[in-house]
């Protein structure tokens, strides 16, 4: 298929590479030329503009950092920039994989519908490792038939495709998951620091907890202590992965949703506060597992 792909960062880069690997023709657009060059090196072609990228595309995929970026891409910012929605073939399927608020996803889908296009939200879980391995979980919102149309392509990049409900439901499920992830990562870092401060080896403690009742994804797949897992961002000075800024965005989205629904989310609120403090103290540019440093108080790591 001819695919237009927007946003080839930590996640979008390997996702686009997997589509190319599967034999699709992928035309990419990103604001950072170095990332476009990297995508071209893995077999993509570069588009000179967003509208050029969608010309002739049968599927449009976006993997952007924020609601403002998704809104800007699809709807533009006013008279000077009309966005890409009306330039997309009405027969094409539009899949926004960015994690953004459900209301913006619903607004994008509604505008697409007015213009005779179909847009689904399909945020992902699984991290950069899952994007590279093609084992992501896609959490979709939108009409069931559109999700079924997208399924074969999504299965090229992932292992699980869930239909959470109507437009925006994918985003709601995703922020519930990421609120839990933020809590679990902070809790895992806290437990590891307690063990190390009391003389334990973090690798031994991790192996024990991984087989005990405290086991969780952050501990087993994405361990925050440097050196415990050679592949994890913690073992690479917390570079790459899922940025603290993106975790803060998701924890903010979760708290905004909780305010709207009057839900009680004290641990989500505390996690938001912890990551906010960590970002302000210099953690902003690192992977979210660097929350470990928040607990270190000058000790390792
Ligand atoms: P990233 O910052 O590495 O990549 C985003 C890319 O989008 C950047 O290269 C940026 O230049 C580009 N971009 C921004 N505006 C654009 C525009 N208008 N047109 C084209 N490109 C544009 O972020 P990421 O880690 O790849 O995350 C992307 C999305 O995936 C976020 O919404 C994030 O919350 C979500 N997510 C990330 C992870 C993870 O582990 N990194 C996991 C699950 C979900």
Coordinates of C-alpha atoms and ligand atoms in Angstrom, one line a residue:
X1 CA 0.0 0.0 0.0
X2 CA 1.0 3.6 -0.4
X3 CA 1.3 5.0 3.1
X4 CA 1.9 8.6 4.3
X5 CA 3.6 8.6 7.7
X6 CA 3.9 11.7 9.9
X7 CA 6.3 11.8 12.9
X8 CA 9.2 9.5 12.7
X9 CA 10.6 10.0 16.2
X10 CA 11.4 7.3 18.8
X11 CA 8.2 5.4 18.0
X12 CA 7.2 6.5 14.5
X13 CA 10.7 5.7 13.1
X14 CA 10.7 2.0 13.9
X15 CA 6.9 1.7 13.1
X16 CA 7.6 3.1 9.6
X17 CA 10.6 0.8 9.2
X18 CA 8.4 -2.2 9.9
X19 CA 5.8 -1.1 7.3
X20 CA 8.7 -0.8 4.7
X21 CA 10.0 -4.2 5.8
X22 CA 6.6 -5.7 5.1
X23 CA 6.7 -4.3 1.5
X24 CA 4.7 -1.1 1.8
X25 CA 5.7 2.2 0.1
X26 CA 6.1 4.8 2.9
X27 CA 6.4 8.5 2.4
X28 CA 7.4 10.3 5.5
X29 CA 7.2 13.9 6.8
X30 CA 8.8 15.1 10.1
X31 CA 9.9 18.6 11.3
X32 CA 13.4 17.2 12.1
X33 CA 15.4 16.7 8.9
X34 CA 17.8 14.2 10.6
X35 CA 14.9 11.9 11.4
X36 CA 13.6 12.1 7.8
X37 CA 17.1 11.2 6.6
X38 CA 17.2 8.2 9.0
X39 CA 13.8 7.0 7.7
X40 CA 15.0 7.4 4.1
X41 CA 18.0 5.3 5.0
X42 CA 15.6 2.5 6.0
X43 CA 13.7 2.7 2.7
X44 CA 11.2 5.5 3.0
X45 CA 10.9 8.4 0.6
X46 CA 10.8 12.0 1.9
X47 CA 8.0 14.4 1.3
X48 CA 8.7 18.1 0.8
X49 CA 5.4 19.1 2.5
X50 CA 2.6 17.5 4.5
X51 CA 0.2 17.9 1.6
X52 CA 2.7 16.3 -0.8
X53 CA 3.1 13.4 1.6
X54 CA -0.6 12.5 1.4
X55 CA -0.9 12.7 -2.4
X56 CA -1.9 9.2 -3.6
X57 CA -1.8 7.8 -0.1
X58 CA -4.2 4.9 0.7
X59 CA -3.5 5.2 4.4
X60 CA -2.3 8.1 6.5
X61 CA -0.6 7.4 9.8
X62 CA 0.5 10.0 12.4
X63 CA 2.6 9.5 15.5
X64 CA 2.9 13.0 17.0
X65 CA 3.9 14.3 20.4
X66 CA 0.8 16.4 21.3
X67 CA -2.8 17.3 20.5
X68 CA -1.6 20.7 19.2
X69 CA 0.7 18.9 16.7
X70 CA -2.1 16.6 15.5
X71 CA -4.6 19.4 15.3
X72 CA -2.1 21.5 13.4
X73 CA -1.3 18.7 11.0
X74 CA -4.9 17.7 10.2
X75 CA -6.7 21.1 10.5
X76 CA -4.0 23.6 10.1
X77 CA -3.7 26.8 12.1
X78 CA -6.1 29.1 10.1
X79 CA -6.1 30.8 6.8
X80 CA -2.4 30.4 5.9
X81 CA -2.4 26.6 6.6
X82 CA -5.5 24.5 5.9
X83 CA -4.0 21.3 7.2
X84 CA -4.0 18.0 5.3
X85 CA -7.5 16.6 5.8
X86 CA -9.0 17.9 2.6
X87 CA -5.9 16.8 0.6
X88 CA -6.4 13.2 1.6
X89 CA -8.2 10.9 -0.8
X90 CA -11.7 10.3 0.6
X91 CA -11.2 6.6 0.1
X92 CA -8.0 6.6 2.3
X93 CA -8.0 5.5 6.0
X94 CA -6.5 7.9 8.5
X95 CA -5.0 6.5 11.7
X96 CA -3.8 8.8 14.4
X97 CA -1.5 6.8 16.7
X98 CA -0.5 9.9 18.8
X99 CA -1.5 9.9 22.5
X100 CA -3.7 12.9 22.9
X101 CA -6.9 13.9 24.7
X102 CA -10.1 12.1 23.7
X103 CA -11.9 15.4 23.0
X104 CA -9.3 16.4 20.3
X105 CA -9.5 12.9 18.8
X106 CA -13.3 13.1 18.6
X107 CA -13.1 16.6 17.1
X108 CA -10.6 15.4 14.4
X109 CA -12.8 12.4 13.6
X110 CA -15.9 14.6 13.4
X111 CA -14.2 17.1 11.1
X112 CA -12.9 14.2 8.9
X113 CA -16.4 12.8 8.8
X114 CA -17.8 16.2 7.7
X115 CA -15.3 16.1 4.8
X116 CA -16.2 12.5 3.9
X117 CA -13.0 11.0 5.4
X118 CA -12.6 8.4 8.1
X119 CA -10.2 9.0 11.0
X120 CA -9.6 6.6 13.9
X121 CA -7.6 7.1 17.1
X122 CA -5.1 4.3 17.6
X123 CA -2.6 5.1 20.4
X124 CA -0.2 2.4 21.2
X125 CA 1.4 0.7 24.2
X126 CA 4.7 -1.3 24.2
X127 CA 7.4 1.3 24.1
X128 CA 10.3 1.8 21.7
X129 CA 11.2 -1.9 22.2
X130 CA 7.7 -2.9 21.1
X131 CA 7.9 -0.5 18.1
X132 CA 11.2 -2.0 16.9
X133 CA 10.0 -5.6 17.4
X134 CA 6.6 -5.0 15.8
X135 CA 4.9 -6.1 19.0
X136 CA 2.9 -3.0 19.9
X137 CA -0.6 -3.0 21.3
X138 CA -3.0 -0.7 19.3
X139 CA -5.9 0.7 21.3
X140 CA -8.4 1.9 18.8
X141 CA -11.4 4.2 18.9
X142 CA -13.8 4.8 16.0
X143 CA -16.3 2.9 13.8
X144 CA -15.8 -0.9 14.1
X145 CA -15.5 -1.3 10.3
X146 CA -12.7 1.3 10.1
X147 CA -10.8 -0.5 12.8
X148 CA -11.2 -3.8 10.9
X149 CA -9.9 -2.1 7.8
X150 CA -6.9 -0.9 9.7
X151 CA -6.2 -4.2 11.5
X152 CA -4.0 -5.9 8.9
X153 CA -1.7 -2.9 8.7
X154 CA -1.6 -2.4 12.4
X155 CA -0.7 -6.1 12.8
X156 CA 2.4 -5.3 10.7
X157 CA 3.5 -3.1 13.5
X158 CA 1.9 -4.8 16.5
X159 CA 0.8 -7.9 18.2
X160 CA -2.6 -6.8 19.6
X161 CA -5.3 -4.6 18.1
X162 CA -8.1 -3.7 20.5
X163 CA -11.3 -1.8 19.7
X164 CA -12.0 0.2 22.8
X165 CA -15.2 1.9 21.5
X166 CA -16.3 5.0 19.6
X167 CA -14.0 7.8 18.5
X168 CA -11.8 8.9 21.5
X169 CA -12.3 5.6 23.4
X170 CA -8.8 4.5 22.4
X171 CA -7.3 7.6 24.0
X172 CA -9.3 7.1 27.2
X173 CA -8.1 3.5 27.5
X174 CA -4.6 4.6 26.7
X175 CA -4.4 7.3 29.4
X176 CA -5.9 4.9 32.0
X177 CA -3.0 2.5 31.1
X178 CA -0.3 5.2 31.2
X179 CA -1.5 6.6 34.5
X180 CA -1.0 3.1 35.9
X181 CA 2.4 2.8 34.2
X182 CA 3.5 6.1 35.8
X183 CA 2.5 4.8 39.2
X184 CA 4.1 1.5 38.6
X185 CA 7.4 3.0 37.4
X186 CA 7.6 5.3 40.4
X187 CA 6.7 2.5 42.8
X188 CA 9.3 0.2 41.2
X189 CA 12.0 2.9 41.5
X190 CA 11.0 3.6 45.1
X191 CA 11.3 -0.1 46.0
X192 CA 14.6 -0.6 44.3
X193 CA 16.1 2.5 46.1
X194 CA 14.8 1.2 49.4
X195 CA 16.5 -2.2 48.8
X196 CA 19.8 -0.6 47.6
X197 CA 19.8 1.8 50.5
X198 CA 19.5 -1.3 52.8
X199 CA 22.4 -3.2 51.2
X200 CA 20.7 -5.2 48.4
X201 CA 22.0 -5.8 44.9
X202 CA 19.4 -4.1 42.5
X203 CA 19.7 -7.0 40.0
X204 CA 19.1 -9.6 42.8
X205 CA 16.2 -7.6 44.2
X206 CA 14.7 -7.2 40.7
X207 CA 14.9 -11.0 40.1
X208 CA 13.2 -11.6 43.4
X209 CA 10.4 -9.1 42.9
X210 CA 9.9 -10.2 39.3
X211 CA 8.8 -13.6 40.6
X212 CA 6.9 -12.2 43.6
X213 CA 3.7 -10.3 44.1
X214 CA 5.3 -6.9 43.3
X215 CA 6.0 -8.0 39.7
X216 CA 5.1 -5.6 37.0
X217 CA 6.0 -4.4 33.4
X218 CA 8.2 -1.5 34.6
X219 CA 10.3 -3.9 36.7
X220 CA 10.4 -6.9 34.3
X221 CA 10.7 -5.3 30.9
X222 CA 11.9 -1.7 31.5
X223 CA 13.9 -1.9 34.7
X224 CA 14.8 1.7 35.9
X225 CA 18.1 0.7 37.6
X226 CA 21.1 1.1 35.3
X227 CA 22.8 -2.1 34.4
X228 CA 20.0 -4.5 35.5
X229 CA 18.7 -4.8 31.9
X230 CA 21.3 -4.0 29.1
X231 CA 18.6 -3.0 26.6
X232 CA 16.6 -0.7 28.9
X233 CA 17.1 3.1 28.6
X234 CA 18.3 3.0 32.3
X235 CA 21.5 1.2 31.0
X236 CA 22.0 4.0 28.4
X237 CA 22.0 7.1 30.6
X238 CA 18.1 7.1 30.2
X239 CA 18.4 8.1 26.6
X240 CA 15.6 7.4 24.0
X241 CA 12.6 5.5 25.1
X242 CA 9.5 7.4 26.5
X243 CA 10.4 10.9 27.5
X244 CA 9.6 12.4 30.9
X245 CA 7.8 15.2 29.0
X246 CA 5.6 12.7 27.3
X247 CA 4.8 10.9 30.6
X248 CA 3.9 14.3 32.1
X249 CA 1.6 14.9 29.2
X250 CA -0.2 11.6 29.8
X251 CA -0.5 12.1 33.6
X252 CA -1.9 15.5 32.9
X253 CA -4.4 14.0 30.4
X254 CA -5.4 11.5 33.1
X255 CA -6.0 14.1 35.7
X256 CA -8.0 16.3 33.3
X257 CA -10.2 13.2 32.5
X258 CA -10.5 12.5 36.3
X259 CA -11.7 16.1 36.9
X260 CA -14.3 15.9 34.2
X261 CA -15.7 12.5 35.5
X262 CA -15.2 13.4 39.2
X263 CA -13.1 10.2 39.5
X264 CA -10.9 9.7 42.6
X265 CA -7.3 9.2 41.4
X266 CA -4.9 10.1 44.3
X267 CA -2.1 7.9 43.1
X268 CA -2.4 9.4 39.6
X269 CA -2.2 12.9 41.1
X270 CA 0.8 12.0 43.2
X271 CA 2.6 10.4 40.2
X272 CA 1.9 13.6 38.2
X273 CA 3.4 15.6 41.0
X274 CA 6.5 13.4 41.2
X275 CA 7.2 13.5 37.5
X276 CA 6.6 17.2 37.4
X277 CA 9.1 17.7 40.2
X278 CA 11.5 15.4 38.4
X279 CA 11.2 17.3 35.1
X280 CA 11.7 20.7 36.8
X281 CA 14.8 19.2 38.6
X282 CA 16.5 18.4 35.2
X283 CA 14.8 15.1 34.2
X284 CA 12.8 16.6 31.3
X285 CA 15.0 15.3 28.5
X286 CA 15.4 11.7 29.8
X287 CA 13.4 8.5 29.6
X288 CA 10.6 8.3 32.2
X289 CA 12.4 5.5 34.0
X290 CA 14.9 8.2 35.1
X291 CA 12.4 8.9 37.9
X292 CA 14.9 6.5 39.7
X293 CA 17.1 9.6 40.0
X294 CA 14.4 11.4 42.0
X295 CA 14.8 8.8 44.7
X296 CA 18.6 8.6 44.6
X297 CA 19.3 11.8 46.6
X298 CA 22.9 11.8 45.4
X299 CA 23.5 8.0 45.7
X300 CA 23.6 5.6 42.7
X301 CA 22.3 5.6 40.0
Ligands
LIG1 P1 9.2 11.8 19.6 O1 9.2 13.2 20.2 O2 10.4 11.0 19.6 O3 8.6 11.9 18.1 C1 7.6 12.7 17.7 C2 8.0 13.2 16.3 O4 6.9 14.0 15.7 C3 9.2 14.2 16.4 O5 10.2 13.7 15.5 C4 8.7 15.5 15.8 O6 9.6 16.2 15.1 C5 7.5 15.1 15.0 N1 6.5 16.1 14.7 C6 6.0 17.0 15.6 N2 5.1 17.7 14.9 C7 5.0 17.3 13.6 C8 4.3 17.6 12.5 N3 3.4 18.6 12.5 N4 4.5 16.9 11.3 C9 5.4 15.9 11.3 N5 6.1 15.5 12.4 C10 5.9 16.2 13.5 O7 8.0 11.1 20.4 P2 7.7 9.5 20.5 O8 8.3 9.0 21.7 O9 7.9 8.9 19.2 O10 6.1 9.6 20.8 C11 5.1 9.9 19.8 C12 3.7 9.7 20.4 O11 3.7 8.3 20.8 C13 3.4 10.5 21.6 O12 2.1 10.9 21.6 C14 3.7 9.6 22.8 O13 2.9 9.9 23.9 C15 3.3 8.2 22.2 N6 3.9 7.0 22.8 C16 5.3 7.0 23.0 C17 5.8 5.9 23.5 C18 7.3 5.8 23.8 O14 7.8 4.8 24.4 N7 8.1 6.7 23.3 C19 5.0 4.7 23.8 C20 3.7 4.8 23.5 C21 3.1 6.0 23.0

